[in-house]
Tab-separated table of C-alpha atoms in Angstrom:
chain	number	residue	atom	x	y	z
A	1	MET	CA	36.696	29.161	-11.686
A	2	PRO	CA	38.202	26.391	-14.326
A	3	SER	CA	37.486	23.623	-11.774
A	4	ASN	CA	34.068	24.762	-10.961
A	5	ARG	CA	33.293	25.023	-13.793
A	6	SER	CA	34.614	20.639	-15.017
A	7	LYS	CA	32.568	20.452	-11.453
A	8	SER	CA	29.034	21.531	-13.304
A	9	GLU	CA	30.498	20.438	-16.169
A	10	LYS	CA	30.263	16.317	-15.469
A	11	PRO	CA	26.703	16.292	-14.631
A	12	GLU	CA	25.462	17.157	-18.036
A	13	ALA	CA	28.515	15.142	-19.685
A	14	ALA	CA	26.823	11.618	-17.895
A	15	LYS	CA	24.011	12.616	-19.496
A	16	GLN	CA	24.968	12.964	-22.589
A	17	LEU	CA	26.307	8.934	-22.500
A	18	ARG	CA	23.373	7.748	-21.393
A	19	ARG	CA	22.063	5.471	-23.347
A	20	ASP	CA	18.725	4.832	-24.736
A	21	PRO	CA	17.140	2.318	-22.687
A	22	TYR	CA	15.137	0.688	-25.008
A	23	GLU	CA	18.705	-0.018	-26.533
A	24	VAL	CA	20.500	-0.873	-23.923
A	25	LEU	CA	17.809	-4.167	-22.732
A	26	GLY	CA	17.404	-4.576	-26.165
A	27	VAL	CA	13.262	-3.928	-26.561
A	28	SER	CA	11.646	-2.464	-29.352
A	29	ARG	CA	9.672	0.019	-28.504
A	30	ASN	CA	5.916	-1.472	-28.104
A	31	SER	CA	7.963	-4.528	-26.133
A	32	THR	CA	5.439	-5.961	-23.316
A	33	ASP	CA	6.310	-4.946	-19.741
A	34	GLN	CA	7.126	-8.964	-19.317
A	35	GLU	CA	9.481	-9.258	-22.088
A	36	ILE	CA	11.223	-5.802	-20.899
A	37	LYS	CA	10.648	-8.204	-17.607
A	38	SER	CA	13.097	-11.032	-19.488
A	39	ALA	CA	16.019	-9.359	-20.956
A	40	TYR	CA	16.047	-7.220	-17.565
A	41	ARG	CA	16.784	-10.232	-16.152
A	42	LYS	CA	18.730	-12.574	-18.663
A	43	MET	CA	21.472	-8.619	-18.355
A	44	ALA	CA	21.165	-8.290	-14.748
A	45	LEU	CA	22.439	-12.110	-14.075
A	46	LYS	CA	24.605	-11.579	-16.220
A	47	TYR	CA	26.446	-8.785	-14.969
A	48	HIS	CA	25.659	-9.401	-11.839
A	49	PRO	CA	27.834	-7.903	-9.071
A	50	ASP	CA	28.545	-11.357	-7.348
A	51	LYS	CA	29.649	-12.567	-10.789
A	52	ASN	CA	31.643	-9.896	-11.395
A	53	ALA	CA	33.432	-8.944	-8.236
A	54	ASN	CA	36.545	-7.925	-9.475
A	55	ASP	CA	34.912	-6.043	-12.833
A	56	PRO	CA	34.719	-1.722	-12.341
A	57	GLU	CA	33.018	-2.265	-16.706
A	58	ALA	CA	30.435	-5.311	-15.694
A	59	ALA	CA	29.343	-3.099	-12.561
A	60	ASP	CA	28.675	-0.094	-14.435
A	61	ILE	CA	26.857	-1.109	-17.044
A	62	PHE	CA	24.789	-3.755	-14.387
A	63	LYS	CA	24.132	-0.329	-12.902
A	64	GLU	CA	23.190	1.052	-16.767
A	65	VAL	CA	20.805	-2.444	-16.620
A	66	THR	CA	19.083	-1.682	-13.021
A	67	PHE	CA	18.668	2.149	-14.210
A	68	SER	CA	16.817	1.634	-17.505
A	69	TYR	CA	14.860	-1.115	-16.689
A	70	ASN	CA	13.783	1.555	-13.507
A	71	ILE	CA	11.996	3.553	-16.206
A	72	LEU	CA	10.893	0.824	-18.888
A	73	SER	CA	9.059	-0.761	-15.829
A	74	ASP	CA	7.107	1.555	-14.345
A	75	PRO	CA	4.142	2.535	-17.103
A	76	ASP	CA	3.944	6.883	-16.354
A	77	LYS	CA	8.043	6.863	-16.109
A	78	ARG	CA	7.801	5.107	-19.596
A	79	ARG	CA	5.524	7.433	-21.776
A	80	GLN	CA	7.491	10.869	-20.016
A	81	TYR	CA	10.328	8.595	-21.192
A	82	ASP	CA	8.985	7.898	-24.644
A	83	THR	CA	7.363	12.022	-24.665
A	84	SER	CA	10.181	14.142	-23.594
A	85	GLY	CA	13.406	11.696	-23.032
A	86	PHE	CA	15.392	11.502	-20.106
A	87	GLU	CA	14.448	15.655	-18.410
A	88	ALA	CA	11.137	13.840	-17.809
A	89	VAL	CA	12.148	11.205	-15.815
A	90	GLU	CA	13.847	11.837	-11.560
A	91	SER	CA	16.357	9.202	-11.561
A	92	GLU	CA	16.379	9.811	-7.670
A	93	SER	CA	12.850	8.646	-7.603
A	94	GLN	CA	14.382	5.080	-8.975
A	95	GLU	CA	12.504	2.603	-7.270
A	96	LEU	CA	15.132	-0.845	-7.214
A	97	GLU	CA	14.739	-4.298	-7.194
A	98	LEU	CA	16.986	-6.087	-4.121
A	99	ASP	CA	18.498	-8.984	-4.518
A	100	LEU	CA	18.059	-10.054	-0.281
A	101	SER	CA	21.222	-12.512	-0.850
A	102	SER	CA	23.370	-9.751	-1.019
A	103	LEU	CA	22.228	-8.085	1.729
A	104	GLY	CA	24.020	-8.011	5.044
A	105	ALA	CA	21.647	-8.828	9.062
A	106	VAL	CA	21.101	-5.160	9.038
A	107	ASN	CA	19.984	-3.868	5.294
A	108	THR	CA	17.908	-6.715	5.593
A	109	MET	CA	16.217	-6.017	9.346
A	110	PHE	CA	15.947	-2.240	7.291
A	111	ALA	CA	14.873	-3.469	4.118
A	112	ALA	CA	11.858	-5.352	6.315
A	113	LEU	CA	11.246	-2.559	8.235
A	114	PHE	CA	10.779	-0.754	5.766
A	115	SER	CA	7.949	-2.656	4.406
A	116	LYS	CA	6.532	-3.340	7.936
A	117	LEU	CA	5.677	0.934	7.935
A	118	GLY	CA	4.223	0.179	4.205
A	119	VAL	CA	7.206	1.228	1.826
A	120	PRO	CA	7.158	-0.768	-1.363
A	121	ILE	CA	10.285	-2.772	-0.918
A	122	LYS	CA	11.371	-4.578	-4.982
A	123	THR	CA	13.002	-7.831	-4.415
A	124	THR	CA	14.401	-9.275	-7.615
A	125	VAL	CA	15.272	-13.287	-7.686
A	126	SER	CA	18.683	-14.275	-5.986
A	127	ALA	CA	21.727	-13.994	-9.184
A	128	THR	CA	22.899	-17.247	-7.165
A	129	VAL	CA	19.845	-19.437	-7.925
A	130	LEU	CA	18.798	-17.932	-11.400
A	131	GLU	CA	22.573	-19.691	-12.270
A	132	GLU	CA	22.327	-22.787	-10.878
A	133	ALA	CA	18.760	-22.594	-13.470
A	134	LEU	CA	20.666	-22.130	-15.942
A	135	ASN	CA	23.237	-24.347	-15.800
A	136	GLY	CA	21.658	-26.997	-14.809
A	137	MET	CA	22.118	-27.123	-10.816
A	138	VAL	CA	19.119	-27.319	-9.589
A	139	THR	CA	16.062	-31.257	-8.533
A	140	VAL	CA	13.460	-30.692	-10.274
A	141	ARG	CA	10.866	-32.533	-8.822
A	142	PRO	CA	7.760	-33.901	-10.138
A	143	LEU	CA	4.035	-33.087	-9.826
A	144	LEU	CA	0.431	-34.481	-11.379
A	145	LEU	CA	-2.352	-32.288	-11.977
A	146	GLY	CA	-4.677	-32.298	-10.249
A	147	GLN	CA	-2.367	-32.835	-7.321
A	148	PRO	CA	-2.338	-29.792	-4.385
A	149	ILE	CA	1.605	-30.201	-2.998
A	150	THR	CA	2.548	-28.283	0.470
A	151	LYS	CA	5.487	-27.651	1.685
A	152	LYS	CA	9.010	-25.246	2.870
A	153	VAL	CA	11.546	-23.326	1.079
A	154	GLU	CA	13.597	-21.512	2.862
A	155	LYS	CA	14.605	-18.072	2.273
A	156	GLN	CA	15.722	-16.484	-0.300
A	157	CYS	CA	15.507	-20.427	-2.181
A	158	CYS	CA	14.222	-21.990	-4.520
A	159	HIS	CA	12.033	-25.245	-4.881
A	160	PHE	CA	11.126	-26.441	-8.847
A	161	TYR	CA	8.812	-29.337	-10.059
A	162	SER	CA	8.109	-30.359	-13.498
A	163	VAL	CA	5.041	-30.371	-15.231
A	164	GLU	CA	3.702	-32.453	-18.251
A	165	ILE	CA	0.971	-32.313	-20.425
A	166	SER	CA	-0.788	-33.434	-23.600
A	167	GLU	CA	-2.171	-32.814	-26.216
A	168	SER	CA	-5.732	-31.726	-25.016
A	169	GLU	CA	-4.648	-29.852	-21.835
A	170	ALA	CA	-2.821	-27.681	-23.274
A	171	ARG	CA	-5.602	-26.748	-26.083
A	172	ALA	CA	-7.707	-26.762	-22.834
A	173	GLY	CA	-6.091	-24.597	-21.762
A	174	LEU	CA	-3.158	-24.867	-17.121
A	175	VAL	CA	-2.999	-22.792	-15.122
A	176	CYS	CA	-0.638	-22.514	-11.530
A	177	GLN	CA	-1.969	-21.785	-7.398
A	178	VAL	CA	0.165	-20.534	-5.750
A	179	HIS	CA	-1.231	-20.122	-1.954
A	180	SER	CA	0.536	-19.551	1.509
A	181	SER	CA	-1.707	-19.147	5.032
A	182	ASP	CA	0.879	-18.452	6.829
A	183	LYS	CA	0.963	-15.194	4.615
A	184	SER	CA	3.905	-16.249	3.772
A	185	LYS	CA	5.313	-13.693	1.072
A	186	PHE	CA	6.833	-15.680	-2.681
A	187	LYS	CA	7.935	-15.264	-6.273
A	188	LEU	CA	5.611	-18.412	-8.850
A	189	LEU	CA	8.496	-18.040	-11.477
A	190	TYR	CA	8.064	-20.145	-14.962
A	191	PHE	CA	11.426	-20.790	-17.033
A	192	ASP	CA	11.747	-22.480	-20.568
A	193	ARG	CA	14.270	-24.641	-21.630
A	194	GLU	CA	17.586	-23.041	-22.031
A	195	ASP	CA	20.195	-24.665	-25.823
A	196	ASN	CA	22.567	-26.117	-22.150
A	197	GLY	CA	19.452	-27.672	-21.042
A	198	GLY	CA	18.959	-25.063	-18.352
A	199	LEU	CA	16.550	-23.407	-17.228
A	200	GLY	CA	16.663	-19.967	-17.994
A	201	LEU	CA	13.369	-17.895	-16.038
A	202	CYS	CA	10.844	-15.891	-17.970
A	203	LEU	CA	7.924	-15.601	-16.238
A	204	GLN	CA	7.380	-13.912	-12.255
A	205	GLU	CA	4.522	-13.249	-10.349
A	206	ASP	CA	4.706	-11.858	-6.478
A	207	SER	CA	2.985	-13.014	-4.132
A	208	ALA	CA	0.322	-10.455	-2.755
A	209	LYS	CA	-2.437	-10.745	0.186
A	210	THR	CA	-6.371	-11.902	-1.309
A	211	GLY	CA	-7.824	-12.459	2.447
A	212	LYS	CA	-6.416	-14.870	5.504
A	213	VAL	CA	-3.472	-15.448	2.544
A	214	THR	CA	-1.000	-14.813	-0.009
A	215	SER	CA	-1.625	-15.909	-3.777
A	216	ALA	CA	0.372	-16.039	-7.013
A	217	GLY	CA	-0.665	-17.393	-10.718
A	218	MET	CA	-0.190	-18.260	-13.790
A	219	TYR	CA	-3.219	-18.745	-16.456
A	220	PHE	CA	-2.260	-19.795	-19.956
A	221	LEU	CA	-5.646	-20.281	-21.162
A	222	GLY	CA	-5.526	-19.080	-25.620
A	223	PHE	CA	-6.217	-15.772	-25.114
A	224	PRO	CA	-4.359	-12.599	-24.150
A	225	VAL	CA	-4.526	-12.976	-20.364
A	226	TYR	CA	-3.542	-10.111	-17.877
A	227	ARG	CA	-1.561	-9.194	-14.275
A	228	LEU	CA	-1.939	-6.791	-11.497
A	229	ASP	CA	1.187	-4.603	-10.626
A	230	HIS	CA	0.028	-3.926	-6.667
A	231	THR	CA	3.173	-2.297	-6.269
A	232	LEU	CA	2.558	0.294	-8.653
A	233	ASN	CA	-1.005	0.826	-6.668
A	234	SER	CA	0.426	1.238	-3.384
A	235	MET	CA	2.961	3.292	-4.932
A	236	ALA	CA	0.188	6.026	-5.731
A	237	ALA	CA	-1.679	5.778	-2.542
A	238	ALA	CA	1.486	7.426	-0.706
A	239	LYS	CA	1.444	10.230	-2.703
A	240	ASP	CA	-2.161	10.714	-3.015
A	241	PRO	CA	-5.212	9.033	-2.348
A	242	ASP	CA	-7.091	10.674	-5.301
A	243	SER	CA	-4.475	9.187	-7.724
A	244	ALA	CA	-4.326	5.538	-6.318
A	245	PHE	CA	-7.827	5.577	-7.717
A	246	PHE	CA	-7.041	5.948	-9.974
A	247	LYS	CA	-3.977	4.601	-11.192
A	248	LYS	CA	-5.527	1.962	-9.346
A	249	LEU	CA	-5.822	-0.073	-13.416
A	250	ASP	CA	-2.310	1.514	-14.702
A	251	GLY	CA	-0.440	-2.430	-13.309
A	252	PHE	CA	-3.683	-4.494	-15.423
A	253	GLN	CA	-0.506	-5.057	-18.314
A	254	PRO	CA	-1.176	-8.339	-20.680
A	255	CYS	CA	1.322	-11.701	-19.434
A	256	GLU	CA	3.673	-12.916	-22.525
A	257	LEU	CA	2.930	-15.361	-22.444
A	258	THR	CA	-1.096	-17.127	-23.764
A	259	GLU	CA	-0.434	-20.934	-24.143
A	260	LEU	CA	1.719	-23.558	-23.392
A	261	LYS	CA	2.489	-26.441	-25.994
A	262	ALA	CA	2.529	-29.986	-25.385
A	263	GLY	CA	5.687	-31.361	-23.196
A	264	THR	CA	7.331	-30.158	-20.362
A	265	HIS	CA	6.781	-27.527	-17.870
A	266	VAL	CA	9.131	-25.916	-15.333
A	267	PHE	CA	7.770	-23.720	-12.319
A	268	ALA	CA	9.204	-23.251	-9.780
A	269	VAL	CA	8.115	-21.153	-5.617
A	270	TYR	CA	11.142	-18.676	-4.644
A	271	GLY	CA	10.669	-18.064	-0.230
A	272	ASP	CA	10.452	-14.181	-0.422
A	273	ASN	CA	10.581	-13.487	3.516
A	274	PHE	CA	13.378	-11.311	4.598
A	275	PHE	CA	13.630	-14.032	7.730
A	276	LYS	CA	11.456	-16.993	7.946
A	277	SER	CA	10.945	-19.249	5.208
A	278	ALA	CA	8.015	-20.016	3.728
A	279	THR	CA	5.135	-22.515	4.021
A	280	TYR	CA	2.887	-22.745	0.866
A	281	THR	CA	0.650	-25.358	-1.068
A	282	ILE	CA	1.046	-24.885	-5.537
A	283	GLU	CA	-1.573	-26.384	-7.851
A	284	VAL	CA	-1.839	-26.901	-11.478
A	285	LEU	CA	-4.429	-27.927	-13.078
A	286	SER	CA	-6.246	-28.129	-16.406
A	287	CYS	CA	-8.685	-25.898	-17.810
A	288	GLU	CA	-10.460	-29.206	-19.377
A	289	PRO	CA	-13.363	-28.567	-17.257
A	290	PHE	CA	-13.444	-25.009	-16.748
A	291	SER	CA	-14.753	-24.025	-19.604
A	292	GLU	CA	-17.190	-21.017	-17.895
A	293	GLU	CA	-14.984	-19.745	-15.700
A	294	LYS	CA	-12.739	-19.232	-19.228
A	295	ASP	CA	-15.117	-17.684	-20.740
A	296	SER	CA	-16.319	-15.078	-18.167
A	297	LEU	CA	-12.594	-14.242	-16.793
A	298	ARG	CA	-12.052	-13.336	-20.812
A	299	ALA	CA	-15.339	-11.341	-20.551
A	300	VAL	CA	-14.639	-9.476	-17.210
A	301	GLU	CA	-11.154	-9.255	-18.235
A	302	ALA	CA	-12.069	-7.536	-21.624
A	303	GLN	CA	-14.738	-4.636	-18.879
A	304	ILE	CA	-12.280	-3.951	-16.873
A	305	LEU	CA	-9.731	-2.644	-19.773
A	306	THR	CA	-12.606	-0.675	-20.766
A	307	LYS	CA	-12.728	0.630	-17.643
A	308	ARG	CA	-9.481	1.318	-17.597
A	309	VAL	CA	-9.889	3.876	-20.348
A	310	GLU	CA	-13.440	5.846	-19.111
A	311	LEU	CA	-10.996	6.119	-15.806
A	312	SER	CA	-8.641	7.592	-17.556
A	313	LYS	CA	-11.152	10.384	-18.738
A	314	PHE	CA	-13.330	9.796	-15.739
A	315	GLU	CA	-10.318	10.922	-14.054
A	316	THR	CA	-10.201	14.657	-16.374
A	317	GLU	CA	-13.849	15.762	-15.102
A	318	TYR	CA	-13.651	15.072	-12.161
A	319	ARG	CA	-10.370	17.171	-11.472
A	320	GLU	CA	-12.127	19.957	-12.601
A	321	VAL	CA	-15.112	19.047	-10.873
A	322	LEU	CA	-12.036	18.891	-7.811
A	323	ALA	CA	-10.827	22.393	-8.751
A	324	GLN	CA	-14.469	23.844	-8.606
A	325	PHE	CA	-15.472	22.453	-5.511
A	326	THR	CA	-12.459	23.542	-3.518
A	327	GLU	CA	-12.908	27.292	-5.444
A	328	MET	CA	-16.387	27.483	-3.528
A	329	THR	CA	-15.788	25.803	-0.571
A	330	SER	CA	-13.993	28.779	-0.047
A	331	ARG	CA	-15.186	31.558	-1.412
A	332	TYR	CA	-18.829	30.077	1.077
A	333	THR	CA	-15.634	30.148	3.865
A	334	GLN	CA	-14.561	33.606	3.398
A	335	GLU	CA	-19.232	34.758	2.812
A	336	MET	CA	-19.523	32.831	5.780
A	337	GLN	CA	-16.886	35.211	7.663
A	338	GLU	CA	-17.999	38.615	5.699
A	339	ILE	CA	-21.310	38.737	7.133
A	340	ASP	CA	-20.890	37.502	10.706
A	341	GLU	CA	-18.862	40.521	10.451
A	342	LEU	CA	-21.575	42.777	8.680
A	343	LEU	CA	-23.933	41.862	11.182
A	344	LYS	CA	-21.359	42.267	14.051
A	345	GLN	CA	-21.331	46.436	13.665
A	346	ARG	CA	-24.096	46.570	12.774
A	347	ASN	CA	-25.245	45.577	16.851
A	348	GLU	CA	-22.529	47.702	17.412
A	349	ILE	CA	-24.102	50.486	15.615
A	350	HIS	CA	-27.783	49.834	17.229
A	351	ALA	CA	-25.980	49.241	20.958
A	352	SER	CA	-24.517	53.675	20.516
A	353	TYR	CA	-27.941	55.373	20.145
A	354	THR	CA	-27.818	55.847	23.737
A	355	ASN	CA	-27.213	58.775	26.961
A	356	ALA	CA	-27.459	56.834	29.166
A	357	PRO	CA	-24.467	55.618	31.406
A	358	PRO	CA	-23.126	51.859	30.152
A	359	ILE	CA	-24.517	49.638	33.631
A	360	LYS	CA	-21.655	48.800	35.322
A	361	ARG	CA	-21.908	44.496	36.334
A	362	SER	CA	-20.172	42.950	38.402
A	363	SER	CA	-18.725	40.361	37.097
A	364	SER	CA	-19.277	36.558	38.373
A	365	ARG	CA	-16.283	36.365	40.493
A	366	SER	CA	-17.417	39.214	42.570
A	367	ARG	CA	-21.182	37.505	43.059
A	368	ASN	CA	-19.476	34.501	44.287
A	369	ARG	CA	-17.111	36.258	46.820
A	370	GLY	CA	-20.030	37.550	48.528
A	371	HIS	CA	-21.659	34.346	48.815
A	372	SER	CA	-19.326	32.624	50.568
A	373	LYS	CA	-18.376	35.478	52.392
A	374	GLU	CA	-22.451	35.488	54.621
A	375	ASP	CA	-22.126	31.436	53.584
A	376	LYS	CA	-19.612	31.155	56.394
A	377	GLU	CA	-21.328	33.879	58.523
A	378	ASP	CA	-24.461	31.423	58.558
A	379	ALA	CA	-22.722	28.926	58.479
A	380	PRO	CA	-22.447	28.765	62.845
A	381	VAL	CA	-26.427	30.067	63.273
A	382	ARG	CA	-27.011	26.862	60.691
A	383	GLU	CA	-24.612	24.587	63.090
A	384	LYS	CA	-26.494	26.069	66.175
A	385	LYS	CA	-30.473	25.707	64.913
A	386	SER	CA	-29.910	22.246	63.817
A	387	SER	CA	-28.297	20.732	66.580
A	388	PHE	CA	-30.880	22.738	68.659
A	389	ARG	CA	-33.838	20.390	66.157
A	390	ASP	CA	-31.344	16.973	67.173
A	391	ARG	CA	-31.695	17.030	70.525
A	392	THR	CA	-34.802	17.864	70.558
A	393	LYS	CA	-35.864	15.015	68.279
A	394	LYS	CA	-33.665	12.751	69.848
A	395	LYS	CA	-34.715	10.080	72.387
A	396	LYS	CA	-32.814	9.879	75.588
A	397	TRP	CA	-32.851	5.830	76.584
A	398	PHE	CA	-35.703	5.740	79.692
A	399	ASN	CA	-37.959	7.705	77.745
A	400	ILE	CA	-40.239	4.146	77.855
A	401	HIS	CA	-43.682	4.730	76.007
A	402	LEU	CA	-45.957	3.047	78.169
A	403	LYS	CA	-49.928	2.833	77.900
A	404	VAL	CA	-51.488	2.440	80.974
A	405	ASP	CA	-55.540	0.954	80.536
A	406	LYS	CA	-56.866	3.361	83.171
A	407	ARG	CA	-59.941	2.427	84.173
A	408	LYS	CA	-58.107	-0.505	85.696
A	409	PRO	CA	-56.532	-0.332	88.845
A	410	CYS	CA	-53.077	-1.519	89.868
């Protein structure tokens, strides 16, 4: 008995030792998604198992950081935790971000297979790439405004680009876009300069299919710009198509940075394919010639935010009506079956009002058998008659019909 009690108490003790996810990541409760993501990446890089191979304490901290981020990065789970704590969050359903560079060939193959089957696989930038960037050990290529560059980056590798912007260009806004014509998976990254001169990851956008290409973009326009996380919707669609519709805008979240200052800014493209390299085209544009597009984007995103609120209210109404419709459909089927049964009983009662013996009807099979016997007996007679007719109709070869004029002697 004591041994059983100690085993059951272990999970309870583990639950009590869990720290607040906000405390683990060092962020406040009103932090944005981007601030939470930035804090997670810094701590994940610091305590990553690849950098702390023989440190079990670092491995435990890395698990705690990952667990906390999995709660706070999902809007539904974050809302549940804020309301009811850990009890409302199922730890078994947490999705992990995979570092493909640290997986073996077999595990990478399984991850690629699940991704092909439609299971959303979250991936993270390689810890090696982030560490090299933080230590200033990466090559940064210059990129001119308005001049696209097409390159090929190896899987789990990164190409870095620096962009110089003036005061007027910073005020007008900046847009960085990347697309891949062969639908490669990649990540668009933005780095901040650290105090030691290295580069720290600040923003990340995963590529998404848009028509015949995959693309990703970052928009620094001087006002709040929103990003749409497609993974949340794909996960909801796998569970319930209706939920996928109503949660379609849940991943519509504001980006952390809304404008850039004059100076040098560093963007990067990270190859996120499972096995092959990624071909991409990157372009950075000044928004000075695109003033109308800026106003249109601002207006449309405001409408999307309004629609998200309306969609939440509409879901409640829809669920109520759907429940009524399901109930009415079930009742309709039941009523139809009961009416058919009553009419059947009525017909049987009507048929019982008679003293005549029941009519014996020969089955169709016996009738068919009778016809088949008669057909067999009549068959030889029919064959004889037909052969006789054919003989009379046939002409022999010497029966030649000649017209003779009887008036003229031969």
